[in-house]
Structures are given as C-alpha cells and as structure tokens.
Amino acid sequence: MQDRRRPRKPLPYAPPRDKLDVAYVDDHLIVLRKPSGLLTTEGRAYGMEDCLLARAKERWPDALPVHRLDMDTSGVVLLARSEVARLQDLVTSKV
C-alpha cells in the first residue's frame, strides 16, 4: 500500500528575543520562566539552536536540564547546577 501523506514542511522557528526570566537561583538549582515559542533544549533541525538551555548556559555554564516543555508551552523550567541535584530531582519526581 502506498503512503499518500504529504511530507511535512519544516516549521518556521522564530523564538522570542526576551531576556531570561529568572524565578529562582541557588548553588544547586535554576528556575526559569519559559515563554511560548522558545524551545527548552536545542532542536534537531538546522537553525533551531537558540533555546532556553543555551541562553541559560551563557550565564550558568553548569546548567543541566531536568525536564522540558514543548515549544508552544510557556511555564516554569527547572535546571540543575550539578549532576547530584539533577539526579535527586529526577528520583524524587518519580516517587
């Protein structure tokens, strides 16, 4: 049987140029408010490198993602500043 679906066109990516909206920072965690239209982590396609994590790493090179939100979703994103903080958060979120 032949697949009659049309190939998907790449979505245009024009992330908002807003500055980082910091809700909380300490030695272990960073909490940022992500606007709609911005990727949480780098996209796979060319031209999708701008993301919340890349912007955060400019300020905090040790930032590690704990979770992500979809590009069109706004909300709070948690970044860990160490593997220990990241693992502790991942373990406690599964309980």
PDB file of C-alpha atoms in Angstrom:
ATOM      1  CA  MET A   1       0.000   0.000   0.000  1.00  0.00           C
ATOM      2  CA  GLN A   2       1.360   3.423  -0.938  1.00  0.00           C
ATOM      3  CA  ASP A   3       1.795   6.161   1.679  1.00  0.00           C
ATOM      4  CA  ARG A   4      -0.174   9.135   0.359  1.00  0.00           C
ATOM      5  CA  ARG A   5       0.619  11.560   3.132  1.00  0.00           C
ATOM      6  CA  ARG A   6       2.434  14.661   2.036  1.00  0.00           C
ATOM      7  CA  PRO A   7       5.854  15.256   3.537  1.00  0.00           C
ATOM      8  CA  ARG A   8       5.779  17.764   6.361  1.00  0.00           C
ATOM      9  CA  LYS A   9       7.318  21.140   5.762  1.00  0.00           C
ATOM     10  CA  PRO A  10       9.702  22.332   8.445  1.00  0.00           C
ATOM     11  CA  LEU A  11       8.053  24.667  10.902  1.00  0.00           C
ATOM     12  CA  PRO A  12       9.405  28.196  10.884  1.00  0.00           C
ATOM     13  CA  TYR A  13      11.301  28.886  14.091  1.00  0.00           C
ATOM     14  CA  ALA A  14      11.313  32.490  15.250  1.00  0.00           C
ATOM     15  CA  PRO A  15      11.942  32.345  19.008  1.00  0.00           C
ATOM     16  CA  PRO A  16      11.074  35.359  21.153  1.00  0.00           C
ATOM     17  CA  ARG A  17      14.086  37.535  21.981  1.00  0.00           C
ATOM     18  CA  ASP A  18      13.019  38.081  25.599  1.00  0.00           C
ATOM     19  CA  LYS A  19      15.712  38.124  28.273  1.00  0.00           C
ATOM     20  CA  LEU A  20      15.850  35.218  30.711  1.00  0.00           C
ATOM     21  CA  ASP A  21      13.054  35.459  33.256  1.00  0.00           C
ATOM     22  CA  VAL A  22      14.663  34.115  36.424  1.00  0.00           C
ATOM     23  CA  ALA A  23      12.289  32.918  39.153  1.00  0.00           C
ATOM     24  CA  TYR A  24      14.930  31.414  41.497  1.00  0.00           C
ATOM     25  CA  VAL A  25      18.649  30.599  41.603  1.00  0.00           C
ATOM     26  CA  ASP A  26      20.873  28.974  44.205  1.00  0.00           C
ATOM     27  CA  ASP A  27      24.026  26.833  44.173  1.00  0.00           C
ATOM     28  CA  HIS A  28      22.054  23.762  43.081  1.00  0.00           C
ATOM     29  CA  LEU A  29      19.023  24.870  41.054  1.00  0.00           C
ATOM     30  CA  ILE A  30      17.905  27.423  38.494  1.00  0.00           C
ATOM     31  CA  VAL A  31      14.202  28.052  37.910  1.00  0.00           C
ATOM     32  CA  LEU A  32      13.328  29.966  34.733  1.00  0.00           C
ATOM     33  CA  ARG A  33      10.041  31.058  33.193  1.00  0.00           C
ATOM     34  CA  LYS A  34       9.976  29.876  29.565  1.00  0.00           C
ATOM     35  CA  PRO A  35       7.950  31.915  27.092  1.00  0.00           C
ATOM     36  CA  SER A  36       5.824  30.276  24.428  1.00  0.00           C
ATOM     37  CA  GLY A  37       7.656  29.895  21.123  1.00  0.00           C
ATOM     38  CA  LEU A  38      11.081  29.113  22.615  1.00  0.00           C
ATOM     39  CA  LEU A  39      12.489  25.587  22.644  1.00  0.00           C
ATOM     40  CA  THR A  40      13.607  24.283  26.032  1.00  0.00           C
ATOM     41  CA  THR A  41      16.534  22.377  24.508  1.00  0.00           C
ATOM     42  CA  GLU A  42      18.173  22.598  21.096  1.00  0.00           C
ATOM     43  CA  GLY A  43      16.066  21.397  18.182  1.00  0.00           C
ATOM     44  CA  ARG A  44      17.258  18.733  15.745  1.00  0.00           C
ATOM     45  CA  ALA A  45      16.870  20.811  12.604  1.00  0.00           C
ATOM     46  CA  TYR A  46      19.327  23.392  11.359  1.00  0.00           C
ATOM     47  CA  GLY A  47      18.553  26.845  12.721  1.00  0.00           C
ATOM     48  CA  MET A  48      16.941  25.578  15.929  1.00  0.00           C
ATOM     49  CA  GLU A  49      19.958  26.059  18.191  1.00  0.00           C
ATOM     50  CA  ASP A  50      18.502  29.015  20.100  1.00  0.00           C
ATOM     51  CA  CYS A  51      16.778  27.634  23.173  1.00  0.00           C
ATOM     52  CA  LEU A  52      16.242  28.286  26.866  1.00  0.00           C
ATOM     53  CA  LEU A  53      19.095  25.957  27.845  1.00  0.00           C
ATOM     54  CA  ALA A  54      21.592  27.660  25.505  1.00  0.00           C
ATOM     55  CA  ARG A  55      20.616  31.062  26.868  1.00  0.00           C
ATOM     56  CA  ALA A  56      20.919  29.808  30.447  1.00  0.00           C
ATOM     57  CA  LYS A  57      24.352  28.278  29.757  1.00  0.00           C
ATOM     58  CA  GLU A  58      25.638  31.705  28.686  1.00  0.00           C
ATOM     59  CA  ARG A  59      25.059  32.811  32.284  1.00  0.00           C
ATOM     60  CA  TRP A  60      25.413  29.485  34.122  1.00  0.00           C
ATOM     61  CA  PRO A  61      27.716  27.124  32.154  1.00  0.00           C
ATOM     62  CA  ASP A  62      26.955  24.310  34.617  1.00  0.00           C
ATOM     63  CA  ALA A  63      23.175  24.308  33.884  1.00  0.00           C
ATOM     64  CA  LEU A  64      21.680  20.866  33.175  1.00  0.00           C
ATOM     65  CA  PRO A  65      18.087  20.234  32.034  1.00  0.00           C
ATOM     66  CA  VAL A  66      15.827  18.381  34.447  1.00  0.00           C
ATOM     67  CA  HIS A  67      12.737  18.384  32.203  1.00  0.00           C
ATOM     68  CA  ARG A  68      11.396  20.256  29.198  1.00  0.00           C
ATOM     69  CA  LEU A  69       8.281  21.980  27.976  1.00  0.00           C
ATOM     70  CA  ASP A  70       7.021  21.895  24.401  1.00  0.00           C
ATOM     71  CA  MET A  71       7.932  24.873  22.235  1.00  0.00           C
ATOM     72  CA  ASP A  72       4.406  26.332  22.278  1.00  0.00           C
ATOM     73  CA  THR A  73       4.048  25.885  26.033  1.00  0.00           C
ATOM     74  CA  SER A  74       5.007  28.594  28.495  1.00  0.00           C
ATOM     75  CA  GLY A  75       5.820  27.783  32.095  1.00  0.00           C
ATOM     76  CA  VAL A  76       8.479  27.120  34.684  1.00  0.00           C
ATOM     77  CA  VAL A  77      11.560  25.081  33.748  1.00  0.00           C
ATOM     78  CA  LEU A  78      13.941  23.616  36.306  1.00  0.00           C
ATOM     79  CA  LEU A  79      17.671  23.379  35.558  1.00  0.00           C
ATOM     80  CA  ALA A  80      20.136  21.661  37.872  1.00  0.00           C
ATOM     81  CA  ARG A  81      23.596  23.069  38.527  1.00  0.00           C
ATOM     82  CA  SER A  82      25.137  19.692  39.304  1.00  0.00           C
ATOM     83  CA  GLU A  83      24.539  16.047  38.422  1.00  0.00           C
ATOM     84  CA  VAL A  84      23.700  15.390  42.091  1.00  0.00           C
ATOM     85  CA  ALA A  85      20.913  17.988  42.085  1.00  0.00           C
ATOM     86  CA  ARG A  86      19.633  16.654  38.766  1.00  0.00           C
ATOM     87  CA  LEU A  87      19.558  13.048  39.976  1.00  0.00           C
ATOM     88  CA  GLN A  88      17.940  13.963  43.289  1.00  0.00           C
ATOM     89  CA  ASP A  89      15.184  15.849  41.489  1.00  0.00           C
ATOM     90  CA  LEU A  90      14.598  13.071  38.961  1.00  0.00           C
ATOM     91  CA  VAL A  91      14.407  10.427  41.687  1.00  0.00           C
ATOM     92  CA  THR A  92      12.028  12.405  43.913  1.00  0.00           C
ATOM     93  CA  SER A  93       9.752  13.286  40.967  1.00  0.00           C
ATOM     94  CA  LYS A  94       9.199   9.574  40.250  1.00  0.00           C
ATOM     95  CA  VAL A  95       8.090   8.723  43.797  1.00  0.00           C
TER      96      VAL A  95
END
